[in-house]
Amino acid sequence: MPRSSDRIARHLMEGSGGDAEIRRRSIVILRPRFNSEGKLPMTVKLRENSTHSLNPQLVTSVTSADETEDVMIMQDSMQRISVINGEDGEVEFVVDDEKPILLNILEETNMDGVRHLSSENKTTRYLWSIVLLSFGTLAFIQIYTQILMYYTTPVATNIEAEYPPQIIFPTVAICNNNQYRLTYLTGPRLQNRRPNKHKKLKSVDMNSTNVFDRALQNNWDIDAVKFLRNAAHWKSRMIMRCTWPNGTACRVTDFKAVWTLTGLCWAINTDPYNPAYITGSGPGHGLQLLLNIEKYERVESCTPKFRTTSLPGLKILIYNQTDIPVSSLDGVNVPPGYSMDIPFRMQHRQKFPGQNCIAETDTHREATKDFNNPHNIRTCAIRQYLKEIEARCGCSLRRAYDPNPNGKRSKSIWCSCLDL
């Protein structure tokens, strides 16, 4: 604060001389402070190393007001100060600053280190000179780099704003975190079934009395897709109520089975040729669902075959009709006992063809009708996952995605591994 007030005072009282040598002239008018004993004014002198701050230093010698006329103080280490008596006991101090004008200008800026350049200590002057030059050079280098980057790598963004009267509502899939119903695994349909005797499962103890091991022993030879679909939650029990964005009630038959690598999900609005449309945003234009999580069907056994590792709840997947979800883990988790609104913002991103991006041509769009077509880029990720599963486990789940797959497939549920 003292330095700031001094600067303001100097700006208000700044003058200019007519000499050939450029100087700064400061005039300070002070009312003298009297000594408590002799009621005499005190003489003030300013040192050169504190020129920018008018901080007076008291002198031991004191003179009377009558003896103090025009006094000129000239020393090498001090500034020139003229003391002139004024009317009503006022004393006028005229200070001539003989430092270079460039140094004065720098001191008036916010570069606080500049004031050390006029220090009497040479080490201080040299050190601060090096610091200021170093950081000044780095600042110019950074400015030059940014300007060069601006001209060498220009970025142009084309934004097209479109406000259609209605937009396509996305596909909404419901996935239960528990993929195996307890009543199905422990029911008589699986527990009392007689399998073929010519093959046994190596990973299951044939003498085990565990109900889950018995379910594997008695059903190892049935179709894997059929088993997983019957073991999953039924949509008629899980979906209690459904309302379309336009207010009409949707039916349970509107939900279609959608397979992911983490289990079976039930999706609505899956037809890319006849999707549902909405005319606005907000809760009033959303899909309303009342769902039953069926916590009583959760398998909490210690067996590694059917043990559920996730908490009770649902996963809600939102995606385009032309996409195929890979995993239900990418969805929004909905715990039991809560009423939840899931807002989302639809964005369409179109990438330009490049090293890691393939442009979808008419041939690729035609190939979307065939799941196993190598030109079907929408099913490429799923096909690669299934290929790895077939190589490791010796069985296939392609029929879950393609009703009429080509090639050999095993009807064994677990084959050589049990974690499909």
Short mmCIF file of C-alpha atoms in Angstrom, two decimals:
data_model
loop_
_atom_site.label_atom_id
_atom_site.label_comp_id
_atom_site.label_asym_id
_atom_site.label_seq_id
_atom_site.Cartn_x
_atom_site.Cartn_y
_atom_site.Cartn_z
CA MET A 1 0.00 0.00 0.00
CA PRO A 2 2.75 2.61 0.71
CA ARG A 3 4.25 2.01 -2.72
CA SER A 4 0.86 2.32 -4.41
CA SER A 5 0.04 5.59 -2.63
CA ASP A 6 3.47 6.95 -3.50
CA ARG A 7 2.92 6.14 -7.17
CA ILE A 8 -0.43 7.92 -7.17
CA ALA A 9 1.10 10.97 -5.53
CA ARG A 10 3.95 11.04 -8.04
CA HIS A 11 1.52 10.80 -10.99
CA LEU A 12 -0.46 13.73 -9.66
CA MET A 13 2.62 15.88 -9.04
CA GLU A 14 4.72 14.81 -12.04
CA GLY A 15 6.42 17.57 -14.01
CA SER A 16 8.94 17.91 -16.82
CA GLY A 17 12.07 20.09 -17.16
CA GLY A 18 13.28 22.00 -20.11
CA ASP A 19 16.90 20.84 -19.84
CA ALA A 20 18.57 18.74 -22.48
CA GLU A 21 18.83 15.91 -19.97
CA ILE A 22 15.44 14.31 -19.34
CA ARG A 23 14.52 14.36 -15.69
CA ARG A 24 11.48 13.77 -13.56
CA ARG A 25 10.51 16.52 -11.14
CA SER A 26 8.36 15.78 -8.09
CA ILE A 27 6.96 18.45 -5.75
CA VAL A 28 5.76 17.48 -2.32
CA ILE A 29 4.13 19.99 0.01
CA LEU A 30 4.24 18.90 3.65
CA ARG A 31 3.19 20.61 6.83
CA PRO A 32 6.16 20.39 9.20
CA ARG A 33 6.04 18.14 12.20
CA PHE A 34 7.34 19.93 15.32
CA ASN A 35 9.66 18.56 17.93
CA SER A 36 7.95 17.94 21.24
CA GLU A 37 10.59 20.11 23.05
CA GLY A 38 11.63 23.00 20.82
CA LYS A 39 8.64 23.11 18.46
CA LEU A 40 11.12 23.13 15.56
CA PRO A 41 10.58 21.60 12.10
CA MET A 42 12.55 18.52 11.13
CA THR A 43 14.71 18.30 8.01
CA VAL A 44 14.01 15.44 5.58
CA LYS A 45 16.29 13.86 2.99
CA LEU A 46 15.64 10.99 0.54
CA ARG A 47 18.16 8.40 -0.58
CA GLU A 48 18.59 7.42 -4.22
CA ASN A 49 17.82 3.71 -3.67
CA SER A 50 14.26 4.60 -2.62
CA THR A 51 13.44 7.27 -5.15
CA HIS A 52 10.14 5.79 -6.16
CA SER A 53 8.93 5.73 -2.57
CA LEU A 54 8.85 9.03 -0.72
CA ASN A 55 9.79 7.53 2.63
CA PRO A 56 11.54 10.28 4.63
CA GLN A 57 14.39 9.63 7.00
CA LEU A 58 14.79 11.94 9.98
CA VAL A 59 18.10 13.74 10.47
CA THR A 60 19.53 14.26 13.92
CA SER A 61 20.24 17.96 13.31
CA VAL A 62 17.23 20.24 13.59
CA THR A 63 17.06 23.83 12.41
CA SER A 64 14.60 26.57 13.10
CA ALA A 65 12.03 27.82 10.65
CA ASP A 66 13.74 31.22 10.36
CA GLU A 67 17.09 29.71 9.44
CA THR A 68 15.58 27.34 6.86
CA GLU A 69 15.35 29.24 3.60
CA ASP A 70 16.25 27.63 0.29
CA VAL A 71 18.40 24.63 1.06
CA MET A 72 20.01 22.50 -1.64
CA ILE A 73 21.21 18.99 -0.65
CA MET A 74 23.65 17.54 -3.15
CA GLN A 75 25.39 14.22 -2.55
CA ASP A 76 26.40 11.36 -4.80
CA SER A 77 24.26 8.83 -2.98
CA MET A 78 21.25 11.11 -2.61
CA GLN A 79 18.79 12.94 -4.81
CA ARG A 80 18.70 16.70 -5.12
CA ILE A 81 16.14 18.10 -2.71
CA SER A 82 15.19 21.78 -2.49
CA VAL A 83 13.51 22.85 0.75
CA ILE A 84 11.48 26.10 0.50
CA ASN A 85 9.45 27.71 3.22
CA GLY A 86 5.89 28.49 2.35
CA GLU A 87 3.08 30.43 3.92
CA ASP A 88 1.33 29.35 7.11
CA GLY A 89 4.28 27.28 8.21
CA GLU A 90 4.21 24.92 5.20
CA VAL A 91 7.43 23.50 3.82
CA GLU A 92 7.83 22.66 0.12
CA PHE A 93 10.19 19.86 -0.95
CA VAL A 94 11.31 19.81 -4.60
CA VAL A 95 12.78 16.42 -5.62
CA ASP A 96 14.65 16.00 -8.91
CA ASP A 97 14.98 12.38 -10.10
CA GLU A 98 17.97 11.98 -12.43
CA LYS A 99 17.52 8.25 -13.26
CA PRO A 100 16.99 7.13 -16.88
CA ILE A 101 13.44 7.50 -18.14
CA LEU A 102 13.27 3.81 -19.25
CA LEU A 103 14.00 2.62 -15.73
CA ASN A 104 11.36 4.95 -14.36
CA ILE A 105 8.79 3.63 -16.82
CA LEU A 106 9.54 0.04 -15.86
CA GLU A 107 9.23 0.87 -12.18
CA GLU A 108 5.75 2.25 -12.81
CA THR A 109 4.62 -1.14 -14.17
CA ASN A 110 3.65 -4.19 -12.13
CA MET A 111 7.14 -5.69 -12.50
CA ASP A 112 8.11 -5.33 -8.86
CA GLY A 113 11.60 -6.69 -9.42
CA VAL A 114 12.60 -3.70 -11.56
CA ARG A 115 13.12 -1.53 -8.47
CA HIS A 116 16.04 -3.77 -7.48
CA LEU A 117 17.92 -2.76 -10.64
CA SER A 118 18.77 0.56 -8.98
CA SER A 119 19.96 -1.05 -5.78
CA GLU A 120 23.35 0.03 -4.33
CA ASN A 121 24.30 -3.64 -3.97
CA LYS A 122 25.87 -4.88 -7.22
CA THR A 123 25.01 -8.50 -6.47
CA THR A 124 21.34 -7.61 -6.12
CA ARG A 125 21.37 -5.63 -9.35
CA TYR A 126 23.08 -8.41 -11.33
CA LEU A 127 20.87 -11.14 -9.88
CA TRP A 128 17.64 -9.35 -10.67
CA SER A 129 18.90 -8.41 -14.11
CA ILE A 130 19.50 -12.09 -14.89
CA VAL A 131 16.09 -13.10 -13.51
CA LEU A 132 14.19 -10.45 -15.47
CA LEU A 133 16.06 -11.16 -18.70
CA SER A 134 15.53 -14.92 -18.35
CA PHE A 135 11.80 -14.74 -17.75
CA GLY A 136 11.38 -12.03 -20.35
CA THR A 137 13.11 -14.24 -22.91
CA LEU A 138 10.92 -17.22 -21.98
CA ALA A 139 7.80 -15.07 -22.31
CA PHE A 140 8.77 -13.96 -25.81
CA ILE A 141 9.57 -17.55 -26.80
CA GLN A 142 6.15 -18.71 -25.59
CA ILE A 143 4.39 -15.89 -27.42
CA TYR A 144 6.29 -16.70 -30.60
CA THR A 145 5.42 -20.42 -30.26
CA GLN A 146 1.73 -19.70 -29.86
CA ILE A 147 1.68 -17.34 -32.84
CA LEU A 148 3.54 -19.88 -34.95
CA MET A 149 1.11 -22.63 -33.93
CA TYR A 150 -1.84 -20.41 -34.82
CA TYR A 151 -0.59 -19.89 -38.37
CA THR A 152 0.86 -23.37 -39.04
CA THR A 153 -2.04 -25.46 -37.66
CA PRO A 154 -5.28 -23.61 -38.31
CA VAL A 155 -8.46 -25.24 -37.05
CA ALA A 156 -11.71 -24.63 -38.86
CA THR A 157 -15.01 -25.76 -37.35
CA ASN A 158 -18.16 -25.88 -39.44
CA ILE A 159 -21.32 -25.90 -37.35
CA GLU A 160 -24.67 -26.67 -38.92
CA ALA A 161 -27.64 -26.04 -36.66
CA GLU A 162 -30.85 -27.84 -37.53
CA TYR A 163 -34.11 -27.65 -35.62
CA PRO A 164 -36.40 -30.42 -36.91
CA PRO A 165 -40.02 -30.56 -35.74
CA GLN A 166 -39.47 -34.11 -34.46
CA ILE A 167 -36.55 -36.45 -33.84
CA ILE A 168 -36.14 -40.21 -33.55
CA PHE A 169 -36.40 -41.63 -30.06
CA PRO A 170 -33.47 -43.98 -29.33
CA THR A 171 -33.60 -47.63 -28.37
CA VAL A 172 -33.92 -48.32 -24.65
CA ALA A 173 -32.75 -51.68 -23.31
CA ILE A 174 -33.32 -53.07 -19.80
CA CYS A 175 -30.71 -55.47 -18.40
CA ASN A 176 -31.02 -57.15 -15.01
CA ASN A 177 -27.73 -57.39 -13.13
CA ASN A 178 -28.73 -60.89 -12.06
CA GLN A 179 -28.66 -63.09 -15.17
CA TYR A 180 -29.79 -66.38 -13.58
CA ARG A 181 -33.11 -66.85 -11.83
CA LEU A 182 -32.83 -68.84 -8.63
CA THR A 183 -36.21 -70.54 -9.09
CA TYR A 184 -35.21 -71.81 -12.54
CA LEU A 185 -31.84 -73.26 -11.52
CA THR A 186 -33.25 -74.99 -8.45
CA GLY A 187 -36.56 -76.01 -10.05
CA PRO A 188 -37.54 -79.55 -10.98
CA ARG A 189 -37.17 -78.90 -14.70
CA LEU A 190 -33.39 -78.79 -14.43
CA GLN A 191 -32.86 -80.83 -11.29
CA ASN A 192 -34.79 -83.90 -12.54
CA ARG A 193 -33.64 -83.91 -16.16
CA ARG A 194 -31.69 -86.90 -17.43
CA PRO A 195 -28.79 -85.98 -19.71
CA ASN A 196 -26.81 -88.11 -22.12
CA LYS A 197 -24.39 -90.40 -20.30
CA HIS A 198 -21.57 -90.51 -22.83
CA LYS A 199 -19.94 -87.27 -21.68
CA LYS A 200 -19.13 -85.65 -18.36
CA LEU A 201 -17.99 -82.21 -17.30
CA LYS A 202 -14.42 -82.17 -16.07
CA SER A 203 -14.88 -79.02 -14.01
CA VAL A 204 -17.82 -80.38 -12.02
CA ASP A 205 -17.61 -83.08 -9.36
CA MET A 206 -20.06 -85.80 -10.37
CA ASN A 207 -20.58 -86.74 -6.71
CA SER A 208 -21.39 -83.18 -5.63
CA THR A 209 -24.70 -82.61 -3.87
CA ASN A 210 -24.79 -78.90 -4.65
CA VAL A 211 -27.97 -77.96 -6.51
CA PHE A 212 -26.04 -75.71 -8.90
CA ASP A 213 -23.56 -78.46 -9.77
CA ARG A 214 -26.48 -80.82 -10.34
CA ALA A 215 -28.06 -78.29 -12.70
CA LEU A 216 -24.88 -78.35 -14.80
CA GLN A 217 -24.57 -82.12 -14.71
CA ASN A 218 -28.14 -82.71 -15.86
CA ASN A 219 -28.25 -80.03 -18.57
CA TRP A 220 -24.82 -79.92 -20.15
CA ASP A 221 -26.11 -81.18 -23.51
CA ILE A 222 -28.95 -78.73 -24.16
CA ASP A 223 -28.68 -75.65 -26.38
CA ALA A 224 -26.65 -72.86 -24.76
CA VAL A 225 -28.81 -70.01 -26.09
CA LYS A 226 -32.00 -71.75 -25.02
CA PHE A 227 -30.60 -72.36 -21.54
CA LEU A 228 -29.43 -68.78 -21.02
CA ARG A 229 -32.71 -67.34 -22.29
CA ASN A 230 -34.82 -69.52 -19.99
CA ALA A 231 -32.54 -68.78 -17.03
CA ALA A 232 -32.75 -65.00 -17.54
CA HIS A 233 -35.52 -62.82 -16.13
CA TRP A 234 -38.81 -62.89 -18.00
CA LYS A 235 -39.95 -59.58 -19.41
CA SER A 236 -43.56 -60.25 -18.37
CA ARG A 237 -42.48 -60.34 -14.71
CA MET A 238 -39.82 -57.63 -14.87
CA ILE A 239 -41.75 -54.95 -16.83
CA MET A 240 -44.82 -53.95 -14.83
CA ARG A 241 -45.88 -50.80 -16.72
CA CYS A 242 -44.68 -48.91 -19.78
CA THR A 243 -45.80 -45.61 -21.36
CA TRP A 244 -44.61 -44.18 -24.68
CA PRO A 245 -43.45 -40.54 -24.93
CA ASN A 246 -46.80 -39.62 -26.57
CA GLY A 247 -48.72 -40.92 -23.54
CA THR A 248 -50.00 -44.20 -24.95
CA ALA A 249 -49.36 -47.47 -23.16
CA CYS A 250 -46.84 -49.83 -24.70
CA ARG A 251 -47.19 -53.61 -24.60
CA VAL A 252 -44.81 -56.22 -23.28
CA THR A 253 -44.56 -57.64 -26.79
CA ASP A 254 -42.94 -54.37 -27.90
CA PHE A 255 -39.78 -55.42 -26.02
CA LYS A 256 -37.39 -57.57 -28.04
CA ALA A 257 -34.57 -59.76 -26.81
CA VAL A 258 -31.13 -58.17 -27.24
CA TRP A 259 -28.04 -60.23 -26.49
CA THR A 260 -24.89 -58.74 -25.03
CA LEU A 261 -21.69 -60.39 -23.85
CA THR A 262 -22.86 -59.93 -20.26
CA GLY A 263 -26.30 -61.44 -20.70
CA LEU A 264 -29.79 -60.99 -22.08
CA CYS A 265 -31.54 -57.60 -22.22
CA TRP A 266 -35.01 -56.51 -23.29
CA ALA A 267 -35.15 -53.52 -25.66
CA ILE A 268 -37.96 -51.35 -27.02
CA ASN A 269 -38.08 -49.25 -30.20
CA THR A 270 -35.56 -51.44 -32.02
CA ASP A 271 -36.93 -51.16 -35.57
CA PRO A 272 -34.64 -48.82 -37.57
CA TYR A 273 -37.26 -48.53 -40.35
CA ASN A 274 -40.19 -47.64 -38.08
CA PRO A 275 -38.86 -45.89 -34.96
CA ALA A 276 -40.81 -43.81 -32.51
CA TYR A 277 -40.58 -40.00 -32.75
CA ILE A 278 -40.69 -37.27 -30.13
CA THR A 279 -41.52 -33.58 -30.54
CA GLY A 280 -39.77 -32.12 -27.50
CA SER A 281 -37.47 -32.71 -24.56
CA GLY A 282 -37.96 -33.12 -20.85
CA PRO A 283 -39.66 -35.70 -18.61
CA GLY A 284 -42.97 -35.21 -20.43
CA HIS A 285 -41.45 -36.55 -23.66
CA GLY A 286 -39.67 -39.58 -22.21
CA LEU A 287 -40.35 -43.29 -21.86
CA GLN A 288 -41.88 -44.14 -18.49
CA LEU A 289 -41.24 -47.59 -17.00
CA LEU A 290 -42.22 -49.37 -13.82
CA LEU A 291 -39.83 -52.29 -13.35
CA ASN A 292 -39.61 -55.21 -10.97
CA ILE A 293 -35.99 -56.13 -10.21
CA GLU A 294 -36.98 -59.47 -8.62
CA LYS A 295 -34.45 -59.44 -5.81
CA TYR A 296 -35.85 -62.76 -4.61
CA GLU A 297 -34.42 -64.38 -7.77
CA ARG A 298 -30.86 -63.31 -6.98
CA VAL A 299 -28.32 -66.14 -6.76
CA GLU A 300 -26.10 -65.54 -3.74
CA SER A 301 -24.51 -68.97 -3.55
CA CYS A 302 -20.76 -69.42 -3.17
CA THR A 303 -20.54 -71.51 -6.33
CA PRO A 304 -18.37 -69.84 -9.02
CA LYS A 305 -20.69 -71.08 -11.80
CA PHE A 306 -23.73 -68.91 -11.09
CA ARG A 307 -22.56 -66.48 -8.43
CA THR A 308 -23.71 -62.89 -9.01
CA THR A 309 -20.90 -60.38 -8.46
CA SER A 310 -22.87 -57.17 -9.02
CA LEU A 311 -25.37 -55.51 -6.70
CA PRO A 312 -29.13 -55.92 -7.27
CA GLY A 313 -30.44 -53.49 -9.83
CA LEU A 314 -30.84 -52.77 -13.52
CA LYS A 315 -28.72 -51.42 -16.33
CA ILE A 316 -30.44 -49.07 -18.78
CA LEU A 317 -28.83 -48.93 -22.23
CA ILE A 318 -29.64 -46.07 -24.62
CA TYR A 319 -28.36 -46.38 -28.19
CA ASN A 320 -29.32 -45.93 -31.84
CA GLN A 321 -31.44 -48.46 -33.69
CA THR A 322 -28.56 -49.17 -36.08
CA ASP A 323 -26.08 -50.01 -33.30
CA ILE A 324 -25.51 -53.28 -31.48
CA PRO A 325 -24.61 -53.03 -27.78
CA VAL A 326 -21.56 -55.03 -26.78
CA SER A 327 -21.98 -55.07 -23.00
CA SER A 328 -24.66 -54.06 -20.53
CA LEU A 329 -21.95 -52.61 -18.27
CA ASP A 330 -21.99 -49.47 -20.41
CA GLY A 331 -25.51 -48.60 -19.23
CA VAL A 332 -26.84 -46.45 -16.41
CA ASN A 333 -27.24 -48.29 -13.13
CA VAL A 334 -30.66 -48.11 -11.45
CA PRO A 335 -30.75 -49.49 -7.89
CA PRO A 336 -33.92 -51.01 -6.43
CA GLY A 337 -36.40 -48.84 -4.56
CA TYR A 338 -35.69 -45.59 -6.44
CA SER A 339 -37.55 -43.40 -8.88
CA MET A 340 -35.00 -42.13 -11.39
CA ASP A 341 -35.03 -39.80 -14.39
CA ILE A 342 -32.29 -40.49 -16.94
CA PRO A 343 -31.64 -37.40 -19.09
CA PHE A 344 -29.57 -37.70 -22.23
CA ARG A 345 -28.53 -35.51 -25.12
CA MET A 346 -28.47 -36.90 -28.63
CA GLN A 347 -25.41 -36.11 -30.72
CA HIS A 348 -24.54 -37.27 -34.19
CA ARG A 349 -20.83 -37.40 -34.90
CA GLN A 350 -19.58 -38.06 -38.40
CA LYS A 351 -15.91 -38.88 -38.69
CA PHE A 352 -13.88 -38.35 -41.81
CA PRO A 353 -12.22 -41.43 -43.32
CA GLY A 354 -8.68 -41.95 -42.13
CA GLN A 355 -6.25 -44.43 -40.72
CA ASN A 356 -8.57 -45.64 -37.94
CA CYS A 357 -11.93 -44.76 -39.45
CA ILE A 358 -13.79 -46.44 -42.31
CA ALA A 359 -16.44 -44.57 -44.25
CA GLU A 360 -19.73 -46.47 -44.46
CA THR A 361 -20.59 -46.95 -48.11
CA ASP A 362 -23.68 -48.41 -49.78
CA THR A 363 -21.99 -51.83 -49.74
CA HIS A 364 -21.56 -51.63 -45.98
CA ARG A 365 -25.16 -50.54 -45.47
CA GLU A 366 -26.41 -53.44 -47.56
CA ALA A 367 -24.26 -55.84 -45.53
CA THR A 368 -25.99 -54.86 -42.27
CA LYS A 369 -28.71 -57.41 -43.04
CA ASP A 370 -26.19 -60.25 -42.66
CA PHE A 371 -24.59 -60.59 -39.24
CA ASN A 372 -21.59 -62.64 -40.47
CA ASN A 373 -20.92 -60.55 -43.57
CA PRO A 374 -17.30 -59.28 -43.40
CA HIS A 375 -18.48 -55.93 -44.84
CA ASN A 376 -20.88 -55.42 -41.92
CA ILE A 377 -18.90 -52.90 -39.91
CA ARG A 378 -21.64 -52.54 -37.29
CA THR A 379 -21.22 -56.13 -36.09
CA CYS A 380 -17.44 -56.17 -36.40
CA ALA A 381 -16.76 -55.80 -32.66
CA ILE A 382 -19.27 -58.50 -31.68
CA ARG A 383 -17.93 -60.92 -34.27
CA GLN A 384 -14.40 -60.50 -32.96
CA TYR A 385 -15.54 -61.21 -29.41
CA LEU A 386 -17.46 -64.30 -30.49
CA LYS A 387 -14.49 -65.51 -32.48
CA GLU A 388 -12.31 -65.32 -29.37
CA ILE A 389 -14.93 -67.17 -27.31
CA GLU A 390 -15.15 -69.95 -29.88
CA ALA A 391 -11.36 -70.31 -29.97
CA ARG A 392 -11.05 -70.58 -26.18
CA CYS A 393 -14.21 -72.47 -25.24
CA GLY A 394 -14.95 -74.63 -28.26
CA CYS A 395 -18.57 -73.49 -28.39
CA SER A 396 -20.45 -70.64 -30.00
CA LEU A 397 -23.13 -68.13 -29.13
CA ARG A 398 -23.59 -66.80 -32.66
CA ARG A 399 -27.16 -68.06 -32.79
CA ALA A 400 -28.07 -65.49 -30.15
CA TYR A 401 -27.19 -62.77 -32.68
CA ASP A 402 -27.90 -64.62 -35.92
CA PRO A 403 -30.91 -67.01 -36.10
CA ASN A 404 -29.41 -68.86 -39.08
CA PRO A 405 -25.66 -69.06 -38.56
CA ASN A 406 -23.41 -70.88 -40.95
CA GLY A 407 -20.68 -73.24 -39.85
CA LYS A 408 -20.36 -75.71 -37.03
CA ARG A 409 -21.54 -75.03 -33.52
CA SER A 410 -21.74 -77.07 -30.39
CA LYS A 411 -24.95 -77.52 -28.45
CA SER A 412 -23.04 -77.87 -25.21
CA ILE A 413 -23.78 -75.19 -22.64
CA TRP A 414 -20.39 -74.93 -21.06
CA CYS A 415 -18.05 -76.94 -23.30
CA SER A 416 -14.55 -76.50 -21.86
CA CYS A 417 -15.27 -73.30 -19.88
CA LEU A 418 -18.16 -72.22 -17.70
CA ASP A 419 -18.08 -68.42 -17.81
CA LEU A 420 -19.71 -67.58 -21.12
#
